[in-house]
């Protein structure tokens, strides 16, 4: 047992740290720190910077333009990115579609789409969920019918994250309504500019616009936009889910959130003393810090297992459940630390001396509410428990 | 022993519930709660006409109620529709005016809106940390300091402000027109204001105000906790209804035992919440009022968060949307923890009481 990073890992960490210090623009890290919504422009700017260095698609193999890192290196990179307050890399093209095309796509598809993901030509979104198909994704109804060398798509996707910016959407569509649920689904790429597509915004609990409904009415796309085999889309969907799981514990983000909570608790006065000296609040911080410390190791243990076995196992569900709960708890503490000062709607009280402390505090309540999503999406925490029940407990 | 409401209170509850369900559906609520002036002036007038404010003050003060249970009835009804009307300020101001023996006709008739300004940036909940200063200027007074997150302050005509006078906490009356008021909307709807006092003219209301302020806070806590119970009831009902409607994997999700048990746990916590509100309401105005108000606020702080988070989680994505009412109930339930002392603040008060006993 040895918990220390190898000399190479440490050298790698220092390299990443130095790179971020030199290349992460201040206006971007400030925006992350202040916790508002990341605009399209800033995400694209940051993607372009990482791409120039070859560090954008960290999970891609070298042959496709990835850096060829080990899972531990990827972990170090993610941790350092959080530490430096760099924006989250958008997962849809890089960590979802990329690996799918690399595994199931044709050579033409790979040559066409992968470079465009890297250089930011195409912004992708994920068209899985439907109003009637959430946890039970396989019950999806959006229909794709082959007509000559085209697919004609009708139906509706929902919860489409950042679909308002997207150039393309990858969709699960029903292509054989008579087959058993999982067996009649295909994975199809759709240009968002195709006639018949309508994107409608969904306003979230805290007032932000990050998800959308996407409607398809007689949308015609080339038959060649099919990825993998017809009616074998479920296999792809499942493969993609395993990739959605890297970094699933969100340890870096929780470490960031813990530091923020401590900073807030140092600045906030309660009973005339820094809140961090209040025994009840200090206990809350310490409690979640203990959980996080264990989670770091749990995460690394599973990372190592994945590294030696080649793929993450079902126990990564543990990372999802506990990782999201820890992060949500930290967001709760931030809101709690501020007390009444967390109440104003973000943006309402920001000018001059009327600010409630630093600008970074304005979004704390909003982030707490928004982050309730993490235990719902990507397979809800209930679904994760079902997975563990079946796979680990065999009940 | 009798846990039924008196006939008068039941009538008031029915009247308010009917009025609010008809006139203040959540869609309307969301329209007014997030846009200046962050409430609906015409609905405020109607609420006043229905006797809402009179129910909050005792007969000696010109009202028709004023007991803990009157307050609870009104606020539970307001909570059921998460009404963003500035009634809490009126209630707390009425307690202060009564303690001062001052006339409150303007308040009870709804002619003037009152807000209570205790909180400061470095005195979120603790009265003994209040730093605003009063100085005597002949017969009159002048106040300096900043009052923060003054609920209802965005539309108040009159502020009742806590400030230090000769080292003691005193309560002053400040006309909105004389002060620097910045109103804004809040995360959970409704409005508040920052009140900047800079040698602002004020009238002294209570020279030694700590006890009266404590009573106003206790009444405010009964109100907030009852509001939470109303909001929790509705949130739970919507959730259970959704469990019966929503199908995944070919069955309604309410058939999943894990969700059933959690819905039952919510129910248990709501019943506990209802009980502690009854206790705090019964003790209001008595010698142990503060202790039971603290117990109520602590318990509600825990249960309201649980109900909010579980309701959202058990709905899945739909309750994350602005359009679905549960998101707004959830925000209100969580954010009311930061009014008049949060879960930890009140826990430490109960602890301190035990240690002193
Ligand atoms: C902010 C946000 C962003 C999203 N982004 C995307 C996106 O970009 N693309 C995309 O395709 N989707 C996206 N989603 C959708 C997300 O994946 C779904 O919300 C999720 O799968 C849950 O589905 P649902 O919301 O329909 O809830 P339901 O499936 O209806 O679940 C309701 C409740 O029932 C529980 N439940 C369901 N089945 C069971 C069971 N068998 N046992 C016990 N409990 C059960 C759930 O855990 C939940 O608590 C996003 C969602 C959100 C909130």
PDB file of N, CA and C and ligand atoms in Angstrom, chain A residues 92 126-131 133-136 158-161 204 210-211 373 376-383 386, chain B residues 242 246-249 253 256 258-259 313-318 320, ligand 1:
ATOM      1  N   UNK A  92     -20.156  16.527 -23.885  1.00  0.00           N
ATOM      2  CA  UNK A  92     -20.982  15.886 -24.921  1.00  0.00           C
ATOM      3  C   UNK A  92     -20.194  15.425 -26.141  1.00  0.00           C
ATOM      4  N   UNK A 126     -26.663  16.043 -26.204  1.00  0.00           N
ATOM      5  CA  UNK A 126     -27.048  14.649 -26.010  1.00  0.00           C
ATOM      6  C   UNK A 126     -28.562  14.479 -26.066  1.00  0.00           C
ATOM      7  N   UNK A 127     -29.053  13.760 -27.042  1.00  0.00           N
ATOM      8  CA  UNK A 127     -30.497  13.555 -27.195  1.00  0.00           C
ATOM      9  C   UNK A 127     -30.908  12.171 -26.765  1.00  0.00           C
ATOM     10  N   UNK A 128     -30.923  11.946 -25.484  1.00  0.00           N
ATOM     11  CA  UNK A 128     -31.344  10.658 -24.938  1.00  0.00           C
ATOM     12  C   UNK A 128     -32.745  10.759 -24.337  1.00  0.00           C
ATOM     13  N   UNK A 129     -32.847  11.551 -23.258  1.00  0.00           N
ATOM     14  CA  UNK A 129     -34.086  11.571 -22.474  1.00  0.00           C
ATOM     15  C   UNK A 129     -35.266  12.117 -23.263  1.00  0.00           C
ATOM     16  N   UNK A 130     -36.426  11.605 -22.916  1.00  0.00           N
ATOM     17  CA  UNK A 130     -37.689  12.098 -23.477  1.00  0.00           C
ATOM     18  C   UNK A 130     -38.644  12.314 -22.314  1.00  0.00           C
ATOM     19  N   UNK A 131     -39.748  13.019 -22.581  1.00  0.00           N
ATOM     20  CA  UNK A 131     -40.680  13.248 -21.469  1.00  0.00           C
ATOM     21  C   UNK A 131     -41.105  11.943 -20.802  1.00  0.00           C
ATOM     22  N   UNK A 133     -39.420   9.017 -21.089  1.00  0.00           N
ATOM     23  CA  UNK A 133     -38.298   8.089 -20.935  1.00  0.00           C
ATOM     24  C   UNK A 133     -37.144   8.773 -20.229  1.00  0.00           C
ATOM     25  N   UNK A 134     -37.123   8.641 -18.904  1.00  0.00           N
ATOM     26  CA  UNK A 134     -36.045   9.207 -18.104  1.00  0.00           C
ATOM     27  C   UNK A 134     -35.181   8.084 -17.582  1.00  0.00           C
ATOM     28  N   UNK A 135     -35.493   7.634 -16.361  1.00  0.00           N
ATOM     29  CA  UNK A 135     -34.766   6.488 -15.812  1.00  0.00           C
ATOM     30  C   UNK A 135     -34.947   5.273 -16.712  1.00  0.00           C
ATOM     31  N   UNK A 136     -36.135   5.146 -17.243  1.00  0.00           N
ATOM     32  CA  UNK A 136     -36.433   4.033 -18.144  1.00  0.00           C
ATOM     33  C   UNK A 136     -36.162   4.479 -19.572  1.00  0.00           C
ATOM     34  N   UNK A 158     -35.849  15.753 -24.492  1.00  0.00           N
ATOM     35  CA  UNK A 158     -35.943  16.808 -23.492  1.00  0.00           C
ATOM     36  C   UNK A 158     -34.728  16.795 -22.568  1.00  0.00           C
ATOM     37  N   UNK A 159     -34.609  17.824 -21.759  1.00  0.00           N
ATOM     38  CA  UNK A 159     -33.479  18.013 -20.834  1.00  0.00           C
ATOM     39  C   UNK A 159     -32.163  18.189 -21.579  1.00  0.00           C
ATOM     40  N   UNK A 160     -32.242  18.591 -22.844  1.00  0.00           N
ATOM     41  CA  UNK A 160     -31.036  18.635 -23.663  1.00  0.00           C
ATOM     42  C   UNK A 160     -30.123  19.773 -23.199  1.00  0.00           C
ATOM     43  N   UNK A 161     -29.062  19.401 -22.507  1.00  0.00           N
ATOM     44  CA  UNK A 161     -28.177  20.394 -21.898  1.00  0.00           C
ATOM     45  C   UNK A 161     -27.441  21.202 -22.958  1.00  0.00           C
ATOM     46  N   UNK A 204     -34.695  26.626 -15.486  1.00  0.00           N
ATOM     47  CA  UNK A 204     -34.487  25.764 -14.317  1.00  0.00           C
ATOM     48  C   UNK A 204     -34.848  26.470 -13.011  1.00  0.00           C
ATOM     49  N   UNK A 210     -30.164  26.241 -19.059  1.00  0.00           N
ATOM     50  CA  UNK A 210     -29.124  25.300 -19.487  1.00  0.00           C
ATOM     51  C   UNK A 210     -29.703  24.068 -20.141  1.00  0.00           C
ATOM     52  N   UNK A 211     -31.000  23.852 -20.039  1.00  0.00           N
ATOM     53  CA  UNK A 211     -31.588  22.687 -20.708  1.00  0.00           C
ATOM     54  C   UNK A 211     -32.718  23.118 -21.646  1.00  0.00           C
ATOM     55  N   UNK A 373     -29.545  18.783  -9.293  1.00  0.00           N
ATOM     56  CA  UNK A 373     -29.618  17.979 -10.520  1.00  0.00           C
ATOM     57  C   UNK A 373     -28.652  16.800 -10.502  1.00  0.00           C
ATOM     58  N   UNK A 376     -29.877  13.521  -9.847  1.00  0.00           N
ATOM     59  CA  UNK A 376     -30.985  13.109 -10.714  1.00  0.00           C
ATOM     60  C   UNK A 376     -30.477  12.652 -12.077  1.00  0.00           C
ATOM     61  N   UNK A 377     -29.533  13.419 -12.664  1.00  0.00           N
ATOM     62  CA  UNK A 377     -29.142  13.044 -14.038  1.00  0.00           C
ATOM     63  C   UNK A 377     -28.010  12.016 -14.062  1.00  0.00           C
ATOM     64  N   UNK A 378     -27.698  11.572 -15.273  1.00  0.00           N
ATOM     65  CA  UNK A 378     -26.638  10.571 -15.419  1.00  0.00           C
ATOM     66  C   UNK A 378     -26.962   9.277 -14.690  1.00  0.00           C
ATOM     67  N   UNK A 379     -28.243   8.918 -14.625  1.00  0.00           N
ATOM     68  CA  UNK A 379     -28.671   7.783 -13.813  1.00  0.00           C
ATOM     69  C   UNK A 379     -28.865   8.263 -12.384  1.00  0.00           C
ATOM     70  N   UNK A 380     -30.116   8.423 -11.958  1.00  0.00           N
ATOM     71  CA  UNK A 380     -30.391   9.001 -10.635  1.00  0.00           C
ATOM     72  C   UNK A 380     -29.745   8.145  -9.547  1.00  0.00           C
ATOM     73  N   UNK A 381     -29.618   8.709  -8.359  1.00  0.00           N
ATOM     74  CA  UNK A 381     -29.001   7.946  -7.273  1.00  0.00           C
ATOM     75  C   UNK A 381     -29.829   6.720  -6.894  1.00  0.00           C
ATOM     76  N   UNK A 382     -31.134   6.774  -7.170  1.00  0.00           N
ATOM     77  CA  UNK A 382     -31.954   5.578  -6.933  1.00  0.00           C
ATOM     78  C   UNK A 382     -31.578   4.496  -7.952  1.00  0.00           C
ATOM     79  N   UNK A 383     -31.424   4.908  -9.192  1.00  0.00           N
ATOM     80  CA  UNK A 383     -31.053   3.940 -10.233  1.00  0.00           C
ATOM     81  C   UNK A 383     -29.663   3.368  -9.947  1.00  0.00           C
ATOM     82  N   UNK A 386     -30.070   0.728  -7.525  1.00  0.00           N
ATOM     83  CA  UNK A 386     -30.604  -0.477  -8.163  1.00  0.00           C
ATOM     84  C   UNK A 386     -29.488  -1.254  -8.856  1.00  0.00           C
TER      85      UNK A 386
ATOM     86  N   UNK B 242     -47.739  12.809  -7.777  1.00  0.00           N
ATOM     87  CA  UNK B 242     -46.848  12.504  -8.905  1.00  0.00           C
ATOM     88  C   UNK B 242     -46.421  11.034  -8.879  1.00  0.00           C
ATOM     89  N   UNK B 246     -46.740   9.195 -12.463  1.00  0.00           N
ATOM     90  CA  UNK B 246     -45.563   9.008 -13.304  1.00  0.00           C
ATOM     91  C   UNK B 246     -45.231   7.534 -13.478  1.00  0.00           C
ATOM     92  N   UNK B 247     -45.120   7.142 -14.728  1.00  0.00           N
ATOM     93  CA  UNK B 247     -44.761   5.755 -15.008  1.00  0.00           C
ATOM     94  C   UNK B 247     -43.351   5.652 -15.559  1.00  0.00           C
ATOM     95  N   UNK B 248     -42.585   4.730 -15.065  1.00  0.00           N
ATOM     96  CA  UNK B 248     -41.314   4.322 -15.652  1.00  0.00           C
ATOM     97  C   UNK B 248     -41.241   2.812 -15.499  1.00  0.00           C
ATOM     98  N   UNK B 249     -40.584   2.151 -16.417  1.00  0.00           N
ATOM     99  CA  UNK B 249     -40.469   0.692 -16.402  1.00  0.00           C
ATOM    100  C   UNK B 249     -41.856   0.034 -16.357  1.00  0.00           C
ATOM    101  N   UNK B 253     -44.200   5.043 -10.542  1.00  0.00           N
ATOM    102  CA  UNK B 253     -43.000   5.011  -9.699  1.00  0.00           C
ATOM    103  C   UNK B 253     -43.364   4.885  -8.220  1.00  0.00           C
ATOM    104  N   UNK B 256     -42.504   1.710  -6.419  1.00  0.00           N
ATOM    105  CA  UNK B 256     -41.154   1.383  -5.930  1.00  0.00           C
ATOM    106  C   UNK B 256     -41.097   1.629  -4.427  1.00  0.00           C
ATOM    107  N   UNK B 258     -38.806   1.893  -2.317  1.00  0.00           N
ATOM    108  CA  UNK B 258     -37.857   2.863  -1.785  1.00  0.00           C
ATOM    109  C   UNK B 258     -38.472   4.264  -1.796  1.00  0.00           C
ATOM    110  N   UNK B 259     -39.281   4.540  -2.801  1.00  0.00           N
ATOM    111  CA  UNK B 259     -39.926   5.859  -2.852  1.00  0.00           C
ATOM    112  C   UNK B 259     -41.101   5.914  -1.873  1.00  0.00           C
ATOM    113  N   UNK B 313     -35.977  15.345  -5.536  1.00  0.00           N
ATOM    114  CA  UNK B 313     -35.306  14.106  -5.947  1.00  0.00           C
ATOM    115  C   UNK B 313     -36.309  13.057  -6.432  1.00  0.00           C
ATOM    116  N   UNK B 314     -37.417  12.932  -5.705  1.00  0.00           N
ATOM    117  CA  UNK B 314     -38.363  11.862  -6.055  1.00  0.00           C
ATOM    118  C   UNK B 314     -39.180  12.180  -7.304  1.00  0.00           C
ATOM    119  N   UNK B 315     -39.178  13.459  -7.693  1.00  0.00           N
ATOM    120  CA  UNK B 315     -39.813  13.811  -8.960  1.00  0.00           C
ATOM    121  C   UNK B 315     -38.897  13.534 -10.142  1.00  0.00           C
ATOM    122  N   UNK B 316     -37.589  13.598  -9.916  1.00  0.00           N
ATOM    123  CA  UNK B 316     -36.673  13.588 -11.052  1.00  0.00           C
ATOM    124  C   UNK B 316     -36.622  14.970 -11.682  1.00  0.00           C
ATOM    125  N   UNK B 317     -36.199  15.035 -12.928  1.00  0.00           N
ATOM    126  CA  UNK B 317     -35.923  16.307 -13.589  1.00  0.00           C
ATOM    127  C   UNK B 317     -37.045  17.336 -13.526  1.00  0.00           C
ATOM    128  N   UNK B 318     -38.276  16.885 -13.594  1.00  0.00           N
ATOM    129  CA  UNK B 318     -39.410  17.817 -13.702  1.00  0.00           C
ATOM    130  C   UNK B 318     -39.426  18.862 -12.578  1.00  0.00           C
ATOM    131  N   UNK B 320     -36.981  20.127 -11.161  1.00  0.00           N
ATOM    132  CA  UNK B 320     -35.867  21.066 -11.323  1.00  0.00           C
ATOM    133  C   UNK B 320     -36.270  22.249 -12.197  1.00  0.00           C
TER     134      UNK B 320
HETATM  135  C1  LIG C   1     -30.305  19.611 -15.325  1.00  0.00           C
HETATM  136  C2  LIG C   1     -30.489  18.360 -16.103  1.00  0.00           C
HETATM  137  C3  LIG C   1     -29.727  18.146 -17.248  1.00  0.00           C
HETATM  138  C4  LIG C   1     -29.917  17.009 -18.040  1.00  0.00           C
HETATM  139  N1  LIG C   1     -29.218  16.872 -19.215  1.00  0.00           N
HETATM  140  C5  LIG C   1     -29.532  15.865 -20.067  1.00  0.00           C
HETATM  141  C6  LIG C   1     -28.983  15.795 -21.387  1.00  0.00           C
HETATM  142  O1  LIG C   1     -28.171  16.642 -21.773  1.00  0.00           O
HETATM  143  N2  LIG C   1     -29.378  14.813 -22.207  1.00  0.00           N
HETATM  144  C7  LIG C   1     -30.260  13.860 -21.824  1.00  0.00           C
HETATM  145  O2  LIG C   1     -30.565  12.982 -22.616  1.00  0.00           O
HETATM  146  N3  LIG C   1     -30.820  13.877 -20.584  1.00  0.00           N
HETATM  147  C8  LIG C   1     -30.473  14.859 -19.706  1.00  0.00           C
HETATM  148  N4  LIG C   1     -31.061  14.910 -18.447  1.00  0.00           N
HETATM  149  C9  LIG C   1     -32.113  13.944 -18.103  1.00  0.00           C
HETATM  150  C10 LIG C   1     -31.766  13.007 -16.968  1.00  0.00           C
HETATM  151  O3  LIG C   1     -30.918  12.033 -17.404  1.00  0.00           O
HETATM  152  C11 LIG C   1     -33.092  12.473 -16.401  1.00  0.00           C
HETATM  153  O4  LIG C   1     -33.667  13.520 -15.674  1.00  0.00           O
HETATM  154  C12 LIG C   1     -32.905  11.267 -15.526  1.00  0.00           C
HETATM  155  O5  LIG C   1     -32.610  10.169 -16.309  1.00  0.00           O
HETATM  156  C13 LIG C   1     -34.144  10.960 -14.677  1.00  0.00           C
HETATM  157  O6  LIG C   1     -35.273  10.858 -15.470  1.00  0.00           O
HETATM  158  P1  LIG C   1     -36.612  11.661 -15.137  1.00  0.00           P
HETATM  159  O7  LIG C   1     -36.235  13.044 -14.867  1.00  0.00           O
HETATM  160  O8  LIG C   1     -37.580  11.393 -16.216  1.00  0.00           O
HETATM  161  O9  LIG C   1     -37.117  11.029 -13.778  1.00  0.00           O
HETATM  162  P2  LIG C   1     -37.925   9.594 -13.575  1.00  0.00           P
HETATM  163  O10 LIG C   1     -37.197   8.592 -14.346  1.00  0.00           O
HETATM  164  O11 LIG C   1     -39.328   9.866 -13.912  1.00  0.00           O
HETATM  165  O12 LIG C   1     -37.712   9.386 -12.071  1.00  0.00           O
HETATM  166  C14 LIG C   1     -38.524   9.973 -11.057  1.00  0.00           C
HETATM  167  C15 LIG C   1     -38.090   9.429  -9.723  1.00  0.00           C
HETATM  168  O13 LIG C   1     -38.309   8.022  -9.687  1.00  0.00           O
HETATM  169  C16 LIG C   1     -37.103   7.355  -9.355  1.00  0.00           C
HETATM  170  N5  LIG C   1     -37.083   6.044 -10.011  1.00  0.00           N
HETATM  171  C17 LIG C   1     -37.255   5.781 -11.323  1.00  0.00           C
HETATM  172  N6  LIG C   1     -37.160   4.466 -11.525  1.00  0.00           N
HETATM  173  C18 LIG C   1     -36.925   3.889 -10.327  1.00  0.00           C
HETATM  174  C19 LIG C   1     -36.720   2.546  -9.892  1.00  0.00           C
HETATM  175  N7  LIG C   1     -36.737   1.536 -10.757  1.00  0.00           N
HETATM  176  N8  LIG C   1     -36.501   2.312  -8.576  1.00  0.00           N
HETATM  177  C20 LIG C   1     -36.470   3.353  -7.692  1.00  0.00           C
HETATM  178  N9  LIG C   1     -36.657   4.631  -8.063  1.00  0.00           N
HETATM  179  C21 LIG C   1     -36.884   4.893  -9.369  1.00  0.00           C
HETATM  180  C22 LIG C   1     -36.022   8.259  -9.854  1.00  0.00           C
HETATM  181  O14 LIG C   1     -34.786   8.009  -9.224  1.00  0.00           O
HETATM  182  C23 LIG C   1     -36.583   9.610  -9.475  1.00  0.00           C
HETATM  183  O15 LIG C   1     -36.372   9.851  -8.125  1.00  0.00           O
HETATM  184  C24 LIG C   1     -30.864  16.033 -17.631  1.00  0.00           C
HETATM  185  C25 LIG C   1     -31.600  16.235 -16.462  1.00  0.00           C
HETATM  186  C26 LIG C   1     -31.432  17.374 -15.705  1.00  0.00           C
HETATM  187  C27 LIG C   1     -32.263  17.565 -14.464  1.00  0.00           C
END
